[in-house]
Short mmCIF file of C-alpha atoms and ligand atoms in Angstrom, two decimals:
data_model
loop_
_atom_site.label_atom_id
_atom_site.label_comp_id
_atom_site.label_asym_id
_atom_site.label_seq_id
_atom_site.Cartn_x
_atom_site.Cartn_y
_atom_site.Cartn_z
CA UNK A 10 -3.06 16.29 -14.05
CA UNK A 11 -3.40 15.67 -10.15
CA UNK A 12 -1.51 13.32 -7.54
CA UNK A 13 -4.58 10.87 -6.34
CA UNK A 14 -4.23 9.71 -3.45
CA UNK A 15 -7.23 7.78 -1.11
CA UNK A 16 -6.89 7.83 2.43
CA UNK A 17 -8.57 4.82 4.62
CA UNK A 18 -11.03 4.00 2.14
CA UNK A 19 -13.85 0.97 3.03
CA UNK A 20 -16.80 0.12 0.59
CA UNK A 21 -19.65 -1.99 1.39
CA UNK A 22 -22.94 -2.14 -0.57
CA UNK A 23 -24.83 -3.54 2.18
CA UNK A 24 -27.34 -1.47 4.22
CA UNK A 25 -25.27 -2.29 6.99
CA UNK A 26 -22.00 -4.18 7.00
CA UNK A 27 -21.25 -6.29 9.62
CA UNK A 28 -18.45 -9.22 8.56
CA UNK A 29 -15.66 -9.17 6.83
CA UNK A 30 -17.55 -10.38 3.93
CA UNK A 31 -19.83 -7.66 3.75
CA UNK A 32 -16.95 -5.24 2.48
CA UNK A 33 -16.30 -5.00 -1.27
CA UNK A 34 -13.29 -3.05 -0.07
CA UNK A 35 -11.18 -3.56 2.90
CA UNK A 36 -9.36 -0.69 4.30
CA UNK A 37 -7.19 0.48 1.83
CA UNK A 38 -4.74 3.75 1.59
CA UNK A 39 -3.08 4.33 -1.73
CA UNK A 40 -1.00 7.16 -3.54
CA UNK A 41 -0.73 7.55 -7.43
CA UNK A 42 2.50 10.03 -8.27
CA UNK A 43 1.40 12.64 -10.95
CA UNK A 44 1.88 10.73 -14.49
CA UNK A 45 2.26 7.68 -13.10
CA UNK A 46 1.28 4.58 -15.57
CA UNK A 47 -0.21 2.39 -13.09
CA UNK A 48 -2.39 -0.99 -13.16
CA UNK A 49 -4.80 -2.48 -10.81
CA UNK A 50 -4.63 -6.44 -11.38
CA UNK A 51 -6.83 -8.98 -9.80
CA UNK A 52 -9.20 -11.83 -10.13
CA UNK A 53 -12.58 -10.99 -11.14
CA UNK A 54 -14.91 -9.60 -8.22
CA UNK A 55 -11.79 -8.52 -6.14
CA UNK A 56 -13.47 -5.05 -6.05
CA UNK A 57 -11.15 -3.25 -9.12
CA UNK A 58 -14.03 -1.65 -10.97
CA UNK A 59 -15.73 -0.37 -7.30
CA UNK A 60 -12.01 1.25 -6.26
CA UNK A 61 -12.03 2.94 -9.93
CA UNK A 62 -15.68 4.26 -9.20
CA UNK A 63 -14.28 5.79 -5.97
CA UNK A 64 -11.75 7.39 -7.51
CA UNK A 65 -13.82 9.16 -10.50
CA UNK A 66 -17.21 9.70 -8.39
CA UNK A 67 -19.55 7.36 -9.59
CA UNK A 68 -19.58 5.79 -6.02
CA UNK A 69 -19.01 7.44 -2.69
CA UNK A 70 -16.99 4.94 -0.51
CA UNK A 71 -18.55 3.94 2.92
CA UNK A 72 -15.52 5.71 4.48
CA UNK A 73 -12.34 7.56 3.81
CA UNK A 74 -11.08 10.15 1.61
CA UNK A 75 -10.13 10.85 -1.70
CA UNK A 76 -7.50 13.29 -2.68
CA UNK A 77 -5.99 15.06 -5.70
CA UNK A 78 -3.44 17.23 -4.91
CA UNK A 79 -4.22 17.42 -1.31
CA UNK A 80 -7.63 18.57 -1.96
CA UNK A 81 -10.27 16.27 -0.57
CA UNK A 82 -12.85 15.62 -3.31
CA UNK A 83 -14.63 13.07 -1.93
CA UNK A 84 -18.03 14.26 -2.03
CA UNK A 85 -17.26 16.33 -5.39
CA UNK A 86 -19.08 14.65 -7.93
CA UNK A 87 -17.54 13.11 -11.30
CA UNK A 88 -18.01 15.95 -13.36
CA UNK A 89 -16.31 18.41 -11.30
CA UNK A 90 -13.41 15.68 -10.73
CA UNK A 91 -12.53 16.43 -14.48
CA UNK A 92 -11.29 12.61 -14.60
CA UNK A 93 -11.89 10.88 -18.13
CA UNK A 94 -13.29 7.15 -18.14
CA UNK A 95 -13.41 4.56 -20.45
CA UNK A 96 -15.13 1.65 -19.23
CA UNK A 97 -15.03 -2.57 -20.22
CA UNK A 98 -18.38 -1.66 -23.03
CA UNK A 99 -18.50 0.79 -25.41
CA UNK A 100 -20.18 4.19 -24.28
CA UNK A 101 -20.89 5.98 -27.68
CA UNK A 102 -23.60 7.87 -29.15
CA UNK A 103 -25.11 5.67 -32.00
CA UNK A 104 -26.36 8.19 -33.83
CA UNK A 105 -23.53 10.79 -34.17
CA UNK A 106 -20.80 10.33 -36.37
CA UNK A 107 -17.68 9.45 -35.32
CA UNK A 108 -16.52 12.72 -35.31
CA UNK A 109 -18.92 14.32 -33.46
CA UNK A 110 -18.66 11.06 -30.84
CA UNK A 111 -14.55 12.39 -30.28
CA UNK A 112 -15.34 16.01 -30.42
CA UNK A 113 -18.45 15.62 -28.03
CA UNK A 114 -16.30 15.81 -24.55
CA UNK A 115 -14.51 19.18 -26.05
CA UNK A 116 -17.45 20.70 -27.32
CA UNK A 117 -18.75 19.91 -24.22
CA UNK A 118 -16.42 21.96 -22.13
CA UNK A 119 -16.39 24.93 -24.69
CA UNK A 120 -12.74 23.96 -26.33
CA UNK A 121 -12.71 26.42 -29.76
CA UNK A 122 -13.29 24.98 -33.39
CA UNK A 123 -9.72 24.66 -34.40
CA UNK A 124 -7.99 23.11 -31.61
CA UNK A 125 -11.22 20.53 -31.75
CA UNK A 126 -10.54 19.68 -35.06
CA UNK A 127 -6.85 19.31 -34.04
CA UNK A 128 -7.39 16.83 -31.21
CA UNK A 129 -10.08 14.61 -32.91
CA UNK A 130 -8.38 13.98 -36.15
CA UNK A 131 -4.79 13.28 -33.70
CA UNK A 132 -6.74 10.77 -31.87
CA UNK A 133 -8.60 9.20 -34.93
CA UNK A 134 -5.20 8.72 -36.40
CA UNK A 135 -3.65 7.15 -33.70
CA UNK A 136 -6.60 4.61 -33.44
CA UNK A 137 -6.89 4.17 -37.02
CA UNK A 138 -10.18 6.01 -37.37
CA UNK A 139 -9.69 8.76 -40.09
CA UNK A 140 -11.45 6.61 -42.70
CA UNK A 141 -14.53 6.08 -40.74
CA UNK A 142 -14.86 9.69 -39.23
CA UNK A 143 -17.59 10.92 -40.95
CA UNK A 144 -19.50 7.54 -40.53
CA UNK A 145 -22.08 7.21 -37.83
CA UNK A 146 -20.74 5.04 -35.08
CA UNK A 147 -23.75 2.37 -35.71
CA UNK A 148 -22.35 1.33 -38.21
CA UNK A 149 -19.39 0.02 -36.54
CA UNK A 150 -18.14 -3.06 -35.70
CA UNK A 151 -17.66 -3.63 -31.57
CA UNK A 152 -13.88 -3.35 -31.92
CA UNK A 153 -14.59 0.00 -33.57
CA UNK A 154 -17.05 1.27 -31.49
CA UNK A 155 -14.69 0.47 -28.43
CA UNK A 156 -12.34 2.46 -30.36
CA UNK A 157 -14.21 5.41 -30.06
CA UNK A 158 -14.80 4.80 -26.57
CA UNK A 159 -10.73 4.97 -26.04
CA UNK A 160 -11.07 8.18 -28.18
CA UNK A 161 -13.13 9.73 -26.05
CA UNK A 162 -11.00 8.78 -22.97
CA UNK A 163 -8.51 9.90 -24.43
CA UNK A 164 -9.32 13.52 -26.48
CA UNK A 165 -9.31 15.73 -23.92
CA UNK A 166 -6.02 17.38 -22.49
CA UNK A 167 -6.99 18.95 -19.22
CA UNK A 168 -7.89 16.10 -17.43
CA UNK A 169 -6.25 14.91 -13.67
CA UNK A 170 -6.74 11.26 -14.42
CA UNK A 171 -7.67 9.02 -17.21
CA UNK A 172 -9.36 5.42 -15.72
CA UNK A 173 -9.40 2.78 -17.62
CA UNK A 174 -11.63 -0.47 -16.78
CA UNK A 175 -10.59 -3.90 -18.82
CA UNK A 176 -10.91 -1.28 -21.80
CA UNK A 177 -9.75 -4.02 -24.14
CA UNK A 178 -12.35 -6.77 -23.11
CA UNK A 179 -14.28 -6.50 -26.66
CA UNK A 180 -11.31 -6.24 -28.42
CA UNK A 181 -9.80 -8.72 -31.07
CA UNK A 182 -6.33 -9.92 -29.76
CA UNK A 183 -4.37 -8.71 -32.60
CA UNK A 184 -5.84 -5.09 -32.09
CA UNK A 185 -5.67 -5.44 -28.49
CA UNK A 186 -1.97 -5.60 -28.73
CA UNK A 187 -1.47 -3.31 -30.64
CA UNK A 188 -3.85 -0.31 -28.78
CA UNK A 189 -1.76 -1.74 -25.78
CA UNK A 190 1.24 -0.24 -27.62
CA UNK A 191 -0.35 2.75 -28.23
CA UNK A 192 -2.04 3.66 -24.89
CA UNK A 193 1.92 3.21 -23.37
CA UNK A 194 3.40 5.50 -26.33
CA UNK A 195 0.31 7.76 -25.25
CA UNK A 196 1.33 7.79 -21.80
CA UNK A 197 5.34 8.20 -22.78
CA UNK A 198 4.61 11.39 -25.09
CA UNK A 199 1.19 13.56 -22.51
CA UNK A 200 2.75 11.77 -19.34
CA UNK A 201 -0.83 11.96 -18.10
CA UNK A 202 -2.13 9.91 -14.98
CA UNK A 203 -3.33 6.75 -16.31
CA UNK A 204 -5.22 3.93 -14.19
CA UNK A 205 -5.19 0.85 -15.56
CA UNK A 206 -8.05 -1.98 -14.69
CA UNK A 207 -7.01 -5.48 -15.86
CA UNK A 208 -7.44 -9.08 -14.49
CA UNK A 209 -4.94 -9.90 -17.25
CA UNK A 210 -1.39 -9.71 -15.84
CA UNK A 211 0.62 -9.59 -19.51
CA UNK A 212 -1.90 -6.64 -20.13
CA UNK A 213 -0.89 -4.93 -16.36
CA UNK A 214 2.73 -6.14 -16.79
CA UNK A 215 3.57 -4.81 -20.27
CA UNK A 216 1.70 -1.63 -19.54
CA UNK A 217 2.54 0.06 -16.46
CA UNK A 218 5.47 1.11 -14.47
CA UNK A 219 3.47 0.30 -11.27
CA UNK A 220 1.03 -2.35 -10.28
CA UNK A 221 -1.49 -2.70 -7.55
CA UNK A 222 -2.21 -6.20 -7.21
CA UNK A 223 -5.92 -6.86 -5.21
CA UNK A 224 -7.25 -9.65 -3.73
CA UNK A 225 -10.60 -10.01 -1.86
CA UNK A 226 -11.20 -6.43 -1.61
CA UNK A 227 -7.82 -5.71 -0.24
CA UNK A 228 -4.23 -4.40 -1.57
CA UNK A 229 -2.10 -7.31 -1.19
CA UNK A 230 1.08 -5.85 -3.33
CA UNK A 231 2.16 -2.22 -4.73
CA UNK A 232 5.22 -2.57 -6.95
CA UNK A 233 6.99 -2.63 -10.13
CA UNK A 234 6.53 -6.26 -12.46
CA UNK A 235 9.59 -6.95 -11.69
CA UNK A 236 9.07 -7.11 -8.10
CA UNK A 237 6.09 -8.32 -8.42
CA UNK A 238 8.25 -11.43 -10.15
CA UNK A 239 11.37 -11.33 -7.89
CA UNK A 240 10.02 -11.15 -4.16
CA UNK A 241 5.77 -11.90 -3.95
CA UNK A 242 4.77 -10.46 -0.53
CA UNK A 243 1.78 -12.72 -0.61
CA UNK A 244 1.42 -15.97 -1.92
CA UNK A 245 -1.66 -14.56 -4.37
CA UNK A 246 0.70 -12.67 -5.88
CA UNK A 247 2.94 -15.48 -6.11
CA UNK A 248 0.31 -17.71 -7.52
CA UNK A 249 -1.57 -15.25 -9.69
CA UNK A 250 1.44 -14.10 -11.46
CA UNK A 251 3.95 -15.90 -13.50
CA UNK A 252 2.80 -18.96 -15.62
CA UNK A 253 3.08 -21.01 -14.15
CA UNK A 254 2.80 -19.50 -10.71
CA UNK A 255 4.92 -20.00 -7.73
CA UNK A 256 5.73 -23.18 -6.04
CA UNK A 257 3.86 -23.01 -2.53
CA UNK A 258 4.96 -25.64 -0.27
CA UNK A 259 3.98 -26.97 3.36
CA UNK A 260 7.60 -26.37 5.40
CA UNK A 261 8.59 -26.94 8.68
CA UNK A 262 11.05 -24.91 11.13
CA UNK A 263 14.31 -26.24 12.36
CA UNK A 264 15.22 -23.30 14.63
CA UNK A 265 15.70 -20.34 11.89
CA UNK A 266 15.40 -22.95 8.69
CA UNK A 267 12.97 -24.25 6.57
CA UNK A 268 12.82 -27.91 6.45
CA UNK A 269 10.40 -29.45 3.31
CA UNK A 270 10.32 -33.53 2.64
CA UNK A 271 13.44 -34.02 5.32
CA UNK A 272 15.29 -31.58 3.56
CA UNK A 273 16.67 -28.12 5.01
CA UNK A 274 15.81 -25.78 2.83
CA UNK A 275 18.21 -22.16 2.16
CA UNK A 276 16.20 -19.08 2.21
CA UNK A 277 16.58 -15.56 1.40
CA UNK A 278 16.46 -14.77 4.78
CA UNK A 279 16.86 -16.92 8.65
CA UNK A 280 13.28 -17.44 9.37
CA UNK A 281 12.02 -15.29 12.36
CA UNK A 282 8.62 -15.19 13.68
CA UNK A 283 6.88 -13.36 15.80
CA UNK A 284 3.86 -15.63 16.03
CA UNK A 285 2.90 -18.66 15.48
CA UNK A 286 1.06 -19.12 11.95
CA UNK A 287 -1.71 -21.52 10.85
CA UNK A 288 0.24 -21.60 7.74
CA UNK A 289 3.78 -22.08 6.71
CA UNK A 290 5.17 -22.49 2.89
CA UNK A 291 7.91 -22.23 1.15
CA UNK A 292 7.30 -20.03 -2.16
CA UNK A 293 9.52 -20.40 -4.96
CA UNK A 294 8.83 -19.99 -8.84
CA UNK A 295 9.80 -22.18 -11.14
CA UNK A 296 12.40 -20.22 -12.53
CA UNK A 297 14.50 -20.71 -9.75
CA UNK A 298 14.44 -24.45 -9.64
CA UNK A 299 16.79 -27.00 -11.40
CA UNK A 300 17.53 -30.71 -11.36
CA UNK A 301 20.83 -31.07 -9.56
CA UNK A 302 22.91 -34.27 -8.18
CA UNK A 303 21.42 -34.04 -4.70
CA UNK A 304 18.20 -32.33 -3.47
CA UNK A 305 14.86 -33.03 -2.61
CA UNK A 306 13.53 -36.61 -4.48
CA UNK A 307 11.23 -35.69 -6.92
CA UNK A 308 9.48 -38.14 -9.83
CA UNK A 309 9.27 -36.33 -13.60
CA UNK A 310 5.72 -36.91 -14.32
CA UNK A 311 5.29 -34.56 -17.24
CA UNK A 312 6.97 -31.90 -19.71
CA UNK A 313 5.20 -29.74 -21.87
CA UNK A 314 7.03 -28.21 -24.65
CA UNK A 315 6.40 -24.05 -24.45
CA UNK A 316 8.69 -22.98 -27.23
CA UNK A 317 11.74 -21.06 -25.66
CA UNK A 318 11.13 -23.35 -21.94
CA UNK A 319 10.01 -26.81 -21.39
CA UNK A 320 7.28 -26.69 -18.25
CA UNK A 321 8.46 -29.77 -15.94
CA UNK A 322 6.08 -30.96 -13.64
CA UNK A 323 7.28 -33.04 -10.23
CA UNK A 324 6.15 -34.91 -7.62
CA UNK A 325 7.31 -34.69 -4.05
CA UNK A 326 4.82 -37.28 -1.93
CA UNK A 327 1.65 -34.91 -2.49
CA UNK A 328 2.93 -31.70 -3.36
CA UNK A 329 3.71 -31.18 -6.89
CA UNK A 330 6.91 -28.76 -8.22
CA UNK A 331 6.80 -27.16 -11.17
CA UNK A 332 10.16 -25.60 -12.94
CA UNK A 333 11.12 -24.03 -16.39
CA UNK A 334 13.86 -25.95 -18.53
CA UNK A 335 15.48 -23.93 -20.27
CA UNK A 336 15.33 -24.63 -24.74
CA UNK A 337 17.92 -27.52 -25.50
CA UNK A 338 17.90 -29.53 -22.12
CA UNK A 339 15.93 -32.08 -21.59
CA UNK A 340 14.42 -33.19 -18.48
CA UNK A 341 15.46 -36.51 -16.79
CA UNK A 342 13.26 -39.57 -16.71
CA UNK A 343 11.80 -40.91 -13.76
CA UNK A 344 13.27 -40.10 -10.02
CA UNK A 345 15.56 -36.91 -10.30
CA UNK A 346 16.31 -34.58 -7.58
CA UNK A 347 16.12 -30.55 -6.95
CA UNK A 348 17.44 -27.40 -6.07
CA UNK A 349 16.03 -23.53 -5.15
CA UNK A 350 17.94 -20.70 -6.06
CA UNK A 351 18.33 -19.32 -2.43
CA UNK A 352 18.01 -16.09 -3.14
CA UNK A 353 14.72 -16.53 -4.70
CA UNK A 354 13.23 -18.78 -1.81
CA UNK A 355 11.12 -17.00 0.37
CA UNK A 356 9.30 -18.26 3.55
CA UNK A 357 5.32 -17.38 3.96
CA UNK A 358 3.72 -17.46 7.11
CA UNK A 359 -0.52 -17.20 6.79
CA UNK A 360 0.20 -16.35 3.11
CA UNK A 361 2.31 -13.23 4.23
CA UNK A 362 5.71 -12.97 3.18
CA UNK A 363 8.45 -13.33 6.37
CA UNK A 364 11.21 -10.67 6.12
P1 ADP B 4 -14.30 -6.33 -10.30
O1 ADP B 4 -14.66 -5.23 -10.86
O2 ADP B 4 -12.76 -6.63 -9.37
O3 ADP B 4 -14.88 -7.82 -10.82
P2 ADP B 4 -15.89 -5.16 -8.58
O4 ADP B 4 -16.06 -3.65 -8.03
O5 ADP B 4 -16.91 -5.37 -9.44
O6 ADP B 4 -15.07 -6.34 -9.05
O7 ADP B 4 -16.62 -6.00 -7.22
C1 ADP B 4 -16.42 -6.09 -5.81
C2 ADP B 4 -17.80 -6.66 -4.97
O8 ADP B 4 -18.58 -5.77 -4.90
C3 ADP B 4 -17.81 -7.98 -5.99
O9 ADP B 4 -18.31 -9.22 -4.36
C4 ADP B 4 -19.19 -7.54 -6.60
O10 ADP B 4 -20.31 -8.57 -6.45
C5 ADP B 4 -19.64 -6.65 -5.70
N1 ADP B 4 -20.32 -5.23 -6.42
C6 ADP B 4 -20.11 -4.61 -7.43
N2 ADP B 4 -21.35 -4.18 -7.75
C7 ADP B 4 -21.78 -3.90 -6.78
C8 ADP B 4 -23.34 -3.31 -6.89
N3 ADP B 4 -23.53 -2.04 -7.19
N4 ADP B 4 -24.21 -3.93 -5.71
C9 ADP B 4 -23.88 -4.68 -4.95
N5 ADP B 4 -22.77 -5.40 -4.96
C10 ADP B 4 -22.17 -5.14 -5.93
MG1 MG B 5 -14.93 -4.89 -13.01
#
């Protein structure tokens, strides 16, 4: 296992990059402590696979260095980096048995027969593949094949890190949940460095102790699931994480106070800007908005029951403000007033939190 560091990495697929849009990865430096379970979360096209392939060596970055335990591995080929990578779609040898598929990465490294047998059976047991160990992989369903791919990623005990690139895409929802718990369990058991790429916030937040949120080729925030929830550093994190996401409302400044719809809004900190931004917004999650006797005047427009909560949609002028109402409480009809919890109300200048 190793600590992995990226130093000033940039990557472009274009021969001679010029504009910002030519960079699939904008300049970034990231560290993964040895043994972390980390998720890389972001929408399709934000650069997750590019980043993962740079770590594994499938891709040479246009600029910057990749370090394993302070050793520069930027120009070292994938084989020599000692990394296991599980891809979005199954990579299996159809003509081989499940057993031989799982044993392959070990045989390749000259591991002795007894150890191979022990590891293969351990992994097969964990992934519920025991009953089909001696079936040919060709006969398996897409789920089964992807389990083999996962197994091949997990079978070696000596890797620097295991990288998962949206590995549960082809897996059916029930099995997905089970495999995700297994991966987490495995991490706790063996402490391998695991980097898990996904566009699914639930997957990221349940798997990882540290989540890296990416947007348009850039890292916008690195934090624990709680930090991402409570203090999104960027409006993108605010609306991408949470269901529904953070309310973002245009605001003005009166001294160091934010104002929205003629009301002074109390926020976590006084608002002190260094420069004049193009956009200034108040961000507050639906969890931290409540109905009150006084406050922002709204019209209640929609109530959606989602089990333990109801999502209430309200309108103030052109702005929609959503709030979560705990079970058993009912939303007022028509006109109402809203208050925001000041401790969880932030101001964002050009998308970034004002600290
Ligand atoms: P993600 O995995 O988050 O969906 P990718 O890393 O695959 O994102 O892609 C990031 C950006 O780089 C996208 O705009 C994508 O179109 C582009 N890209 C990815 N792979 C290539 C490639 N081989 N050649 C050219 N452009 C690519
Ligand atoms: Mg991808």
